[in-house]
Short mmCIF file of C-alpha atoms in Angstrom, two decimals:
data_model
loop_
_atom_site.label_atom_id
_atom_site.label_comp_id
_atom_site.label_asym_id
_atom_site.label_seq_id
_atom_site.Cartn_x
_atom_site.Cartn_y
_atom_site.Cartn_z
CA MET H 85 20.38 -45.86 -36.78
CA GLY H 86 17.95 -48.34 -35.34
CA SER H 87 14.40 -47.88 -34.19
CA HIS H 88 15.59 -47.93 -30.58
CA VAL H 89 16.78 -44.36 -31.23
CA PHE H 90 13.77 -43.08 -33.14
CA ARG H 91 11.01 -44.64 -31.04
CA PRO H 92 11.79 -42.65 -27.84
CA LEU H 93 12.47 -39.60 -30.02
CA TRP H 94 8.92 -39.75 -31.43
CA VAL H 95 7.60 -40.10 -27.89
CA ALA H 96 9.57 -37.03 -26.80
CA ILE H 97 8.31 -35.02 -29.78
CA ALA H 98 4.73 -36.13 -29.06
CA VAL H 99 5.06 -34.98 -25.44
CA ILE H 100 6.39 -31.60 -26.54
CA ILE H 101 3.54 -31.16 -29.01
CA LEU H 102 1.07 -32.13 -26.28
CA ILE H 103 2.55 -29.48 -23.99
CA PHE H 104 2.11 -26.83 -26.68
CA VAL H 105 -1.49 -27.91 -27.32
CA VAL H 106 -2.32 -27.80 -23.59
CA ARG H 107 -0.57 -24.43 -23.28
CA TYR H 108 -2.60 -23.07 -26.18
CA PHE H 109 -5.87 -23.88 -24.45
CA MET H 110 -4.82 -23.13 -20.85
CA VAL H 111 -3.07 -19.77 -21.19
CA PRO H 112 -5.40 -16.79 -21.78
CA SER H 113 -4.77 -14.92 -25.01
CA ASP H 114 -4.05 -11.64 -23.22
CA PHE H 115 -1.30 -13.21 -21.15
CA GLY H 116 2.03 -11.72 -22.02
CA ILE H 117 4.70 -9.09 -21.53
CA GLN H 118 3.01 -5.76 -20.90
CA GLU H 119 4.28 -2.20 -20.39
CA ARG H 120 6.68 -2.95 -17.52
CA GLY H 121 8.66 -5.51 -19.49
CA PHE H 122 9.29 -9.19 -18.92
CA THR H 123 10.68 -8.93 -15.37
CA TYR H 124 7.84 -6.95 -13.81
CA GLY H 125 5.03 -6.91 -16.35
CA PHE H 126 4.45 -10.56 -17.32
CA HIS H 127 0.75 -11.06 -16.61
CA ARG H 128 -2.83 -11.46 -17.76
CA LYS H 129 -3.85 -8.00 -18.96
CA SER H 130 -7.57 -8.39 -18.23
CA ASP H 131 -6.82 -8.82 -14.50
CA GLU H 132 -6.16 -5.06 -14.30
CA SER H 133 -9.73 -4.25 -15.28
CA GLU H 134 -11.02 -6.94 -12.91
CA TRP H 135 -9.32 -5.11 -10.03
CA ALA H 136 -10.54 -1.75 -11.28
CA GLY H 137 -14.11 -3.04 -11.38
CA ILE H 138 -14.31 -3.77 -7.63
CA LYS H 139 -16.92 -1.59 -5.94
CA ALA H 140 -15.84 0.91 -3.30
CA LYS H 141 -17.40 0.36 0.13
CA TYR H 142 -16.40 3.64 1.77
CA LYS H 143 -18.13 6.44 -0.12
CA GLY H 144 -16.80 9.53 1.66
CA ARG H 145 -18.63 12.33 3.45
CA ASP H 146 -19.79 14.03 0.27
CA TYR H 147 -21.95 10.97 -0.37
CA CYS H 148 -23.47 11.26 3.15
CA LYS H 149 -23.97 15.00 2.73
CA SER H 150 -26.47 14.67 -0.09
CA CYS H 151 -29.13 13.26 2.28
CA HIS H 152 -27.91 13.99 5.82
CA ALA H 153 -27.12 17.68 5.31
CA GLU H 154 -28.11 18.58 8.88
CA LYS H 155 -25.78 15.98 10.43
CA TYR H 156 -23.05 16.98 8.03
CA ARG H 157 -23.32 20.61 9.15
CA SER H 158 -23.20 19.71 12.82
CA ILE H 159 -20.03 17.63 12.48
CA MET H 160 -18.36 20.25 10.27
CA ASN H 161 -18.93 22.87 12.97
CA SER H 162 -17.18 20.76 15.60
CA LYS H 163 -13.61 19.75 16.30
CA HIS H 164 -14.54 16.31 14.98
CA ARG H 165 -14.83 17.68 11.43
CA ILE H 166 -11.56 15.92 10.60
CA ILE H 167 -13.20 12.54 11.16
CA GLN H 168 -15.03 10.97 8.23
CA CYS H 169 -18.66 9.91 8.85
CA GLU H 170 -17.91 6.31 7.95
CA ASN H 171 -15.23 5.94 10.61
CA CYS H 172 -18.00 5.76 13.23
CA HIS H 173 -21.09 4.98 11.16
CA GLY H 174 -19.46 2.17 9.19
CA PRO H 175 -18.89 1.88 5.43
CA ALA H 176 -21.88 3.07 3.39
CA LEU H 177 -21.77 0.12 0.95
CA ASN H 178 -25.02 0.52 -1.03
CA HIS H 179 -26.82 2.43 1.69
CA PRO H 180 -29.70 3.46 1.62
CA VAL H 181 -30.69 0.40 -0.46
CA ASN H 182 -28.47 -2.20 1.12
CA PRO H 183 -28.01 -1.89 4.06
CA PRO H 184 -31.06 0.34 4.72
CA LYS H 185 -29.62 1.33 8.11
CA LEU H 186 -26.00 1.65 9.13
CA VAL H 187 -24.88 0.38 12.52
CA ILE H 188 -23.21 3.16 14.49
CA ASP H 189 -20.20 2.13 16.55
CA ARG H 190 -21.03 3.64 19.96
CA LYS H 191 -18.41 1.64 21.82
CA ARG H 192 -16.03 3.24 24.27
CA ALA H 193 -13.17 1.60 22.38
CA LEU H 194 -13.82 3.75 19.32
CA CYS H 195 -13.35 7.03 21.23
CA LEU H 196 -10.37 5.63 23.11
CA ARG H 197 -8.46 5.14 19.84
CA CYS H 198 -7.60 8.82 20.05
CA HIS H 199 -8.69 9.93 23.53
CA THR H 200 -6.66 7.56 25.70
CA TYR H 201 -3.95 9.76 27.08
CA LEU H 202 -0.50 8.47 26.18
CA PRO H 203 2.49 10.27 27.70
CA TYR H 204 4.49 10.45 24.48
CA PRO H 205 6.66 13.53 24.17
CA GLY H 206 7.03 14.73 20.61
CA SER H 207 3.95 12.88 19.45
CA GLN H 208 0.72 14.63 18.45
CA ARG H 209 -1.04 11.95 20.47
CA SER H 210 -0.19 13.56 23.80
CA ARG H 211 -1.70 16.84 22.57
CA ILE H 212 -5.18 15.37 22.06
CA GLU H 213 -7.46 15.82 25.06
CA GLY H 214 -7.10 12.40 26.61
CA ILE H 215 -8.30 10.42 29.58
CA ASP H 216 -7.14 7.47 31.61
CA PRO H 217 -9.79 4.89 30.65
CA ALA H 218 -9.34 3.07 33.95
CA LYS H 219 -10.25 6.16 35.96
CA HIS H 220 -12.60 8.21 33.75
CA ASN H 221 -16.07 6.65 34.27
CA PRO H 222 -14.99 3.08 33.45
CA GLY H 223 -17.66 0.89 31.94
CA ILE H 224 -19.86 3.76 30.77
CA SER H 225 -20.23 4.51 27.09
CA CYS H 226 -18.70 7.90 26.17
CA VAL H 227 -21.80 8.95 24.19
CA GLU H 228 -23.85 8.85 27.42
CA CYS H 229 -22.38 12.26 28.27
CA HIS H 230 -20.51 13.48 25.18
CA ASN H 231 -22.14 14.14 21.84
CA PRO H 232 -19.65 13.12 19.16
CA HIS H 233 -21.11 15.74 16.80
CA LYS H 234 -20.75 18.43 19.50
CA PRO H 235 -17.79 17.35 21.62
CA ASP H 236 -17.12 20.83 23.00
CA LEU H 237 -20.41 21.17 24.87
CA GLU H 238 -20.66 18.82 27.82
CA LEU H 239 -24.02 17.15 28.41
CA ALA H 240 -25.47 18.86 25.33
CA LYS H 241 -26.92 16.00 23.40
CA MET Z 193 49.07 -0.55 -57.26
CA LYS Z 194 49.66 3.06 -56.35
CA ASN Z 195 49.12 4.47 -52.88
CA THR Z 196 46.49 6.98 -54.07
CA ASP Z 197 44.37 4.17 -55.50
CA THR Z 198 44.37 2.44 -52.18
CA ARG Z 199 43.35 5.59 -50.38
CA ARG Z 200 40.57 6.27 -52.89
CA GLU Z 201 39.35 2.71 -52.57
CA PHE Z 202 39.45 2.95 -48.83
CA LEU Z 203 37.45 6.22 -48.74
CA LYS Z 204 34.91 4.83 -51.20
CA THR Z 205 34.37 1.71 -49.09
CA ALA Z 206 34.17 3.78 -45.91
CA LEU Z 207 31.53 6.09 -47.42
CA LYS Z 208 29.48 3.17 -48.70
CA SER Z 209 29.51 1.39 -45.37
CA MET Z 210 28.58 4.62 -43.57
CA VAL Z 211 25.56 5.10 -45.82
CA VAL Z 212 24.47 1.49 -45.39
CA SER Z 213 24.88 1.51 -41.60
CA SER Z 214 23.09 4.85 -41.18
CA MET Z 215 20.19 3.50 -43.23
CA THR Z 216 20.03 0.44 -41.03
CA ILE Z 217 20.05 2.53 -37.84
CA GLY Z 218 17.47 4.87 -39.33
CA SER Z 219 15.15 1.96 -39.97
CA ILE Z 220 15.47 0.82 -36.33
CA PHE Z 221 14.72 4.21 -34.74
CA THR Z 222 11.64 6.08 -35.76
CA PHE Z 223 11.07 9.78 -35.50
CA LEU Z 224 8.11 10.74 -33.31
CA SER Z 225 5.99 13.81 -33.65
CA PRO Z 226 5.80 15.88 -30.42
CA GLU Z 227 2.32 14.49 -29.72
CA GLU Z 228 3.53 10.94 -30.11
CA ALA Z 229 6.53 11.60 -27.90
CA ARG Z 230 4.36 13.07 -25.15
CA ALA Z 231 1.99 10.11 -25.34
CA ALA Z 232 4.91 7.69 -25.01
CA VAL Z 233 5.93 9.10 -21.61
CA LYS Z 234 3.91 7.50 -18.85
CA ASN Z 235 1.81 10.11 -17.14
CA VAL Z 236 0.65 8.32 -13.98
CA ARG Z 237 2.88 6.91 -11.26
CA TRP Z 238 1.22 6.54 -7.89
CA GLY Z 239 3.27 7.32 -4.82
CA PHE Z 240 2.42 7.47 -1.14
CA LEU Z 241 3.40 10.02 1.48
CA VAL Z 242 3.24 9.26 5.20
CA ASP Z 243 3.75 11.99 7.79
CA THR Z 244 4.81 10.18 10.95
CA ASN Z 245 4.65 13.46 12.91
CA LYS Z 246 0.89 13.59 12.34
CA CYS Z 247 0.04 9.98 13.14
CA VAL Z 248 -1.49 9.47 16.59
CA GLY Z 249 -1.99 5.73 16.34
CA CYS Z 250 -5.79 5.67 16.17
CA GLY Z 251 -5.73 2.77 13.73
CA LEU Z 252 -8.75 3.99 11.77
CA CYS Z 253 -6.75 3.47 8.57
CA VAL Z 254 -6.25 -0.21 9.37
CA LYS Z 255 -9.93 -0.66 10.18
CA ALA Z 256 -11.05 1.10 6.99
CA CYS Z 257 -8.58 -0.88 4.87
CA LYS Z 258 -9.71 -4.24 6.23
CA LEU Z 259 -13.39 -3.44 5.71
CA GLU Z 260 -12.89 -1.87 2.28
CA ASN Z 261 -10.82 -4.73 0.93
CA ASP Z 262 -12.58 -7.70 2.57
CA VAL Z 263 -9.51 -8.69 4.56
CA PRO Z 264 -10.77 -11.10 7.27
CA TYR Z 265 -11.27 -8.71 10.19
CA SER Z 266 -10.39 -10.89 13.14
CA ASP Z 267 -7.44 -12.69 11.56
CA PRO Z 268 -3.94 -11.38 12.29
CA ILE Z 269 -3.42 -10.19 8.71
CA THR Z 270 -3.67 -6.74 7.22
CA ARG Z 271 -2.64 -4.79 4.14
CA THR Z 272 -1.63 -1.74 6.13
CA TRP Z 273 -0.55 -1.54 9.74
CA VAL Z 274 0.66 0.96 12.31
CA GLU Z 275 3.76 0.34 14.41
CA ARG Z 276 4.52 2.02 17.71
CA TYR Z 277 8.08 2.96 18.58
CA VAL Z 278 8.92 3.90 22.15
CA VAL Z 279 12.48 5.06 22.76
CA LEU Z 280 13.49 4.99 26.41
CA ASN Z 281 15.97 7.27 28.11
CA ASN Z 282 18.41 4.37 28.53
CA GLY Z 283 18.44 3.86 24.75
CA ARG Z 284 16.16 0.85 24.78
CA LEU Z 285 13.70 0.65 21.91
CA LEU Z 286 10.28 -0.94 22.26
CA ILE Z 287 8.31 -1.73 19.11
CA ASP Z 288 4.84 -3.20 18.98
CA SER Z 289 1.88 -3.50 16.67
CA PRO Z 290 -0.95 -5.42 18.36
CA ASN Z 291 -3.35 -6.65 15.66
CA GLY Z 292 -1.46 -4.40 13.27
CA GLY Z 293 -2.87 -1.42 15.16
CA ARG Z 294 -6.40 -2.29 14.03
CA ASP Z 295 -7.98 -1.20 17.32
CA GLY Z 296 -5.66 1.74 17.88
CA TYR Z 297 -3.25 2.21 20.73
CA THR Z 298 -5.30 2.54 23.89
CA SER Z 299 -2.74 1.65 26.52
CA GLU Z 300 0.79 2.58 27.34
CA VAL Z 301 3.59 0.17 26.79
CA THR Z 302 3.46 -1.77 30.04
CA THR Z 303 4.27 -5.19 31.32
CA THR Z 304 1.10 -6.63 29.85
CA ARG Z 305 1.55 -5.24 26.39
CA LEU Z 306 5.13 -5.40 25.56
CA VAL Z 307 6.73 -6.54 22.65
CA GLN Z 308 10.08 -6.65 21.03
CA GLU Z 309 13.51 -5.44 21.83
CA SER Z 310 15.54 -3.22 19.59
CA ASN Z 311 17.64 -5.86 17.85
CA LEU Z 312 14.66 -7.51 16.16
CA SER Z 313 13.30 -6.33 12.86
CA ALA Z 314 10.08 -4.37 12.72
CA VAL Z 315 8.60 -6.82 10.25
CA ALA Z 316 8.94 -9.55 12.84
CA THR Z 317 7.09 -7.40 15.36
CA LYS Z 318 3.95 -7.17 13.23
CA PHE Z 319 1.21 -8.78 15.31
CA THR Z 320 3.46 -9.79 18.14
CA THR Z 321 1.79 -9.07 21.42
CA SER Z 322 3.61 -10.11 24.50
CA THR Z 323 7.16 -10.57 25.61
CA ALA Z 324 6.80 -9.43 29.17
CA ILE Z 325 9.49 -7.27 30.65
CA THR Z 326 9.96 -7.05 34.37
CA ASN Z 327 9.62 -3.32 34.93
CA LYS Z 328 6.64 -1.16 34.09
CA ILE Z 329 7.54 1.81 31.91
CA THR Z 330 6.89 5.12 33.61
CA PRO Z 331 6.25 8.32 31.60
CA ASP Z 332 9.55 9.94 32.62
CA GLU Z 333 11.46 6.97 31.24
CA ILE Z 334 10.19 7.69 27.72
CA ALA Z 335 12.53 9.83 25.64
CA ASN Z 336 10.45 9.74 22.50
CA ALA Z 337 7.53 7.81 21.09
CA PHE Z 338 5.93 7.84 17.68
CA PHE Z 339 3.73 5.83 15.34
CA VAL Z 340 4.71 4.66 11.87
CA PRO Z 341 1.97 3.58 9.46
CA LYS Z 342 3.18 1.06 6.92
CA LEU Z 343 1.80 -0.36 3.72
CA CYS Z 344 3.02 -1.75 0.40
CA ASN Z 345 5.70 0.54 -1.04
CA GLN Z 346 4.76 -0.32 -4.65
CA CYS Z 347 8.51 -0.51 -5.31
CA ASP Z 348 9.95 0.50 -8.65
CA LYS Z 349 11.96 -2.75 -8.56
CA PRO Z 350 9.52 -5.06 -6.77
CA PRO Z 351 11.29 -8.23 -5.62
CA CYS Z 352 7.93 -9.89 -4.99
CA VAL Z 353 7.11 -9.70 -8.70
CA GLN Z 354 10.43 -11.12 -9.82
CA VAL Z 355 10.06 -14.30 -7.80
CA CYS Z 356 6.55 -15.24 -8.94
CA PRO Z 357 6.90 -18.51 -10.85
CA VAL Z 358 3.59 -18.24 -12.73
CA GLY Z 359 3.24 -14.55 -13.62
CA ALA Z 360 0.40 -14.03 -11.17
CA THR Z 361 1.78 -10.89 -9.63
CA TYR Z 362 2.80 -7.97 -11.76
CA GLN Z 363 3.37 -4.26 -11.88
CA MET Z 364 1.14 -2.00 -13.89
CA GLU Z 365 2.47 0.96 -15.84
CA ASN Z 366 1.27 3.26 -13.03
CA GLY Z 367 3.55 1.43 -10.60
CA ILE Z 368 0.93 -0.47 -8.62
CA VAL Z 369 1.74 -4.11 -7.99
CA LEU Z 370 -1.29 -6.40 -8.16
CA VAL Z 371 -1.97 -10.09 -7.66
CA ASP Z 372 -3.98 -12.00 -10.27
CA ARG Z 373 -6.16 -14.01 -7.89
CA SER Z 374 -7.30 -16.45 -10.55
CA TRP Z 375 -3.71 -17.19 -11.54
CA CYS Z 376 -1.96 -17.25 -8.14
CA ILE Z 377 -1.09 -20.76 -6.99
CA GLY Z 378 -0.42 -19.67 -3.40
CA CYS Z 379 3.21 -20.81 -3.28
CA GLY Z 380 4.15 -17.90 -1.01
CA TYR Z 381 7.46 -16.99 -2.67
CA CYS Z 382 6.38 -13.35 -2.95
CA ILE Z 383 5.47 -13.23 0.74
CA GLN Z 384 9.01 -14.27 1.59
CA ALA Z 385 10.59 -12.00 -1.00
CA CYS Z 386 9.07 -8.77 0.31
CA PRO Z 387 11.58 -7.14 2.67
CA TYR Z 388 8.82 -5.02 4.20
CA GLY Z 389 6.48 -7.83 5.24
CA ALA Z 390 3.74 -6.17 3.24
CA ARG Z 391 2.39 -9.39 1.74
CA PHE Z 392 0.44 -12.15 3.40
CA PHE Z 393 -1.63 -15.20 2.59
CA ASN Z 394 -5.36 -14.69 2.23
CA PRO Z 395 -6.91 -17.57 4.20
CA VAL Z 396 -10.24 -17.29 2.37
CA LEU Z 397 -9.06 -17.06 -1.23
CA HIS Z 398 -5.84 -19.07 -0.71
CA THR Z 399 -3.86 -16.54 -2.71
CA ALA Z 400 -1.19 -13.97 -1.95
CA GLU Z 401 -2.64 -10.68 -0.80
CA LYS Z 402 -1.26 -7.16 -0.66
CA CYS Z 403 -2.07 -3.47 -0.58
CA THR Z 404 -3.17 -2.17 -3.98
CA PHE Z 405 -3.20 1.54 -3.07
CA CYS Z 406 -6.97 0.87 -3.42
CA TYR Z 407 -6.59 0.78 -7.20
CA HIS Z 408 -10.35 0.17 -7.54
CA ARG Z 409 -10.91 3.51 -5.80
CA LEU Z 410 -8.18 5.40 -7.69
CA VAL Z 411 -9.76 4.56 -11.04
CA LYS Z 412 -13.02 6.05 -9.69
CA LYS Z 413 -11.15 9.28 -8.75
CA MET Z 414 -11.48 8.39 -5.06
CA GLN Z 415 -8.76 8.33 -2.41
CA PRO Z 416 -7.59 5.02 -0.94
CA ALA Z 417 -9.71 3.97 2.05
CA CYS Z 418 -6.86 4.53 4.53
CA VAL Z 419 -6.13 8.02 3.19
CA GLU Z 420 -9.77 8.99 3.46
CA ALA Z 421 -10.17 7.47 6.93
CA CYS Z 422 -7.14 9.22 8.45
CA PRO Z 423 -8.46 12.20 10.44
CA PHE Z 424 -5.04 13.81 10.77
CA GLY Z 425 -3.85 13.85 7.18
CA ALA Z 426 -0.93 11.58 7.99
CA ARG Z 427 -1.47 9.54 4.83
CA LYS Z 428 -1.52 11.01 1.34
CA ILE Z 429 -1.39 9.63 -2.17
CA GLY Z 430 -0.30 11.44 -5.30
CA ASN Z 431 0.67 11.11 -8.92
CA LEU Z 432 4.45 11.49 -8.98
CA MET Z 433 4.36 12.33 -12.71
CA ASP Z 434 2.02 15.30 -12.32
CA PRO Z 435 4.03 18.54 -11.81
CA SER Z 436 1.10 20.19 -10.01
CA ASP Z 437 0.58 17.34 -7.53
CA PRO Z 438 1.06 18.44 -3.88
CA VAL Z 439 2.54 15.08 -2.85
CA ARG Z 440 5.11 15.25 -5.64
CA LYS Z 441 6.03 18.79 -4.58
CA ILE Z 442 6.64 17.67 -0.99
CA ILE Z 443 8.74 14.69 -2.07
CA LEU Z 444 10.84 16.90 -4.34
CA SER Z 445 11.30 19.76 -1.88
CA GLU Z 446 11.26 18.34 1.64
CA LYS Z 447 13.35 15.87 3.57
CA VAL Z 448 11.65 12.54 3.07
CA GLY Z 449 12.86 9.03 3.76
CA VAL Z 450 12.03 5.57 2.49
CA LEU Z 451 12.14 2.23 4.27
CA LYS Z 452 15.17 0.01 3.72
CA PRO Z 453 16.70 1.92 0.80
CA ALA Z 454 19.73 -0.39 0.87
CA TYR Z 455 17.65 -3.23 -0.53
CA GLY Z 456 17.56 -1.46 -3.90
CA THR Z 457 13.83 -1.93 -4.27
CA LYS Z 458 13.22 1.80 -4.90
CA PRO Z 459 10.18 2.03 -2.63
CA GLN Z 460 7.58 4.63 -3.59
CA ALA Z 461 6.08 5.20 -0.14
CA PHE Z 462 7.84 8.24 1.29
CA TYR Z 463 7.98 9.21 4.95
CA ILE Z 464 8.22 12.62 6.57
CA GLY Z 465 9.93 12.57 9.95
CA LEU Z 466 11.12 9.00 9.69
CA GLY Z 467 12.94 8.12 12.91
CA LYS Z 468 16.37 6.59 12.60
CA ASN Z 469 15.19 3.52 14.51
CA VAL Z 470 12.47 2.70 12.00
CA ARG Z 471 13.17 -0.24 9.74
#
C-alpha cells in the first residue's frame, strides 16, 4: 500500500492521541461512575462536598432563642408561635456579626400573605382570621395597631 | 463401545463441568458478613411530603427558598413554587401562580389576576399572570379552591440526569439530584426534559438550577429552608430508609399521591390530599 493510505492514517492516530492527552488534563481525576451507576451517577465526586459546604442563611428559632429569650417567649405564647422568627425578621446569615442588625419586614404585604380573606371552601385559608385589604384601614401598616408578637390583644403594643 | 461406558463417561463429564462452573460462580459472588451486608444497603433516601390540605398559600416557603439559595429574587424563576387551583361550580378550573407564589396569594381570582384555563398544563401556568376573563368570580361560584406547593421530586429515575451530555447533573446515593455548576455548559436539555418544570436557567451563573432539598442544610442536620419557613407544617422531609421516620410512616400508611406517575420517573415528593385536577 502506498503512502497515500498511511499518511492520513498517521494524522488520524495523532488526533486520537491528542484527544486522549487533552482528556487526561481536562477531566478531573474524581470524575466517574459513582454509586448510582452510569445512567444517573456519572459525575465529579468532589462536587457533592462543594454543595454540602454551602453555608445556611436561615438559622431557625433556636438560634434566635439563645440571645433573644424574651422575644422568643412572647412569640411562643401567642398564636403566631407557628411562624419562624426569620420569616419576618429576615434570614440571620452571620448575625450578630454580619449583619449586626436585621431588617424587620413591617410591610402590610407580609401580614396579608395569610390574613387576606379568601372565600375558599375546603381550604384552611378561609379559616384564618382574614380581612379585605381594600376596606380594612387601607394604606396603614398593620403593626400600627396589632403587635405581631401579641396578635390577640388589640392595641397592646 | 458399550452403553454403560457411555453413561459413565457422560456422568463423569457432567460432574466435572458442574464442579468447574460452581467454582467460577463462587469466585464471582462473594459471601458477606452480616455487618458488611448491612453496610451495603443504602441507609439514606430523602423524600418529601406535602400536605395540600394544610397549605394556605402564604408563599413564605418560596421567599425563604429564594433567599436561602441565592435565587435572583425579582426574576421570574424559583426552585419551589405554589400553585392555586380554583374549581368553579360550572366545572371550570382556574390555575395561577403569580411570581411562583413568592408574595403569597393576597387577592381572589378576579378579572385582573386570572390565568389559565383547565386544558393547559400546570407547568405552563408557572409565572403566568394575566389572561383576562370577562366575568368576575363571585364567592358562590367557587366549588373548591386549594394550593399546591411544588418542588423538585428528586425522582428515582430522573430524566433530567439522563439527558445531560456532559455529566454535570447527577443523582447522589441519597436520591438528591444536583447540578455541578463548574461542569454545566448551560445547554438546557435538562430543563426541557423535566416533566414537572422544576428546573430553570440561572441568569447569574449561566447554569441549570434546581431544588436540592437544601442538601447543604440536610448535611448540617437542619431542615430545608422551605420546610422550616412553613408555619402550617404543610411541607415535610424525611429519610425513606429509616423505619422510625414519621414521613416514611405516613407514606406507607396513608393515601398519598405523586405528580405525573405515568411518566415513569418515580417521583419522591408525595402529596396528601392531591386533587384530581392537579398535574
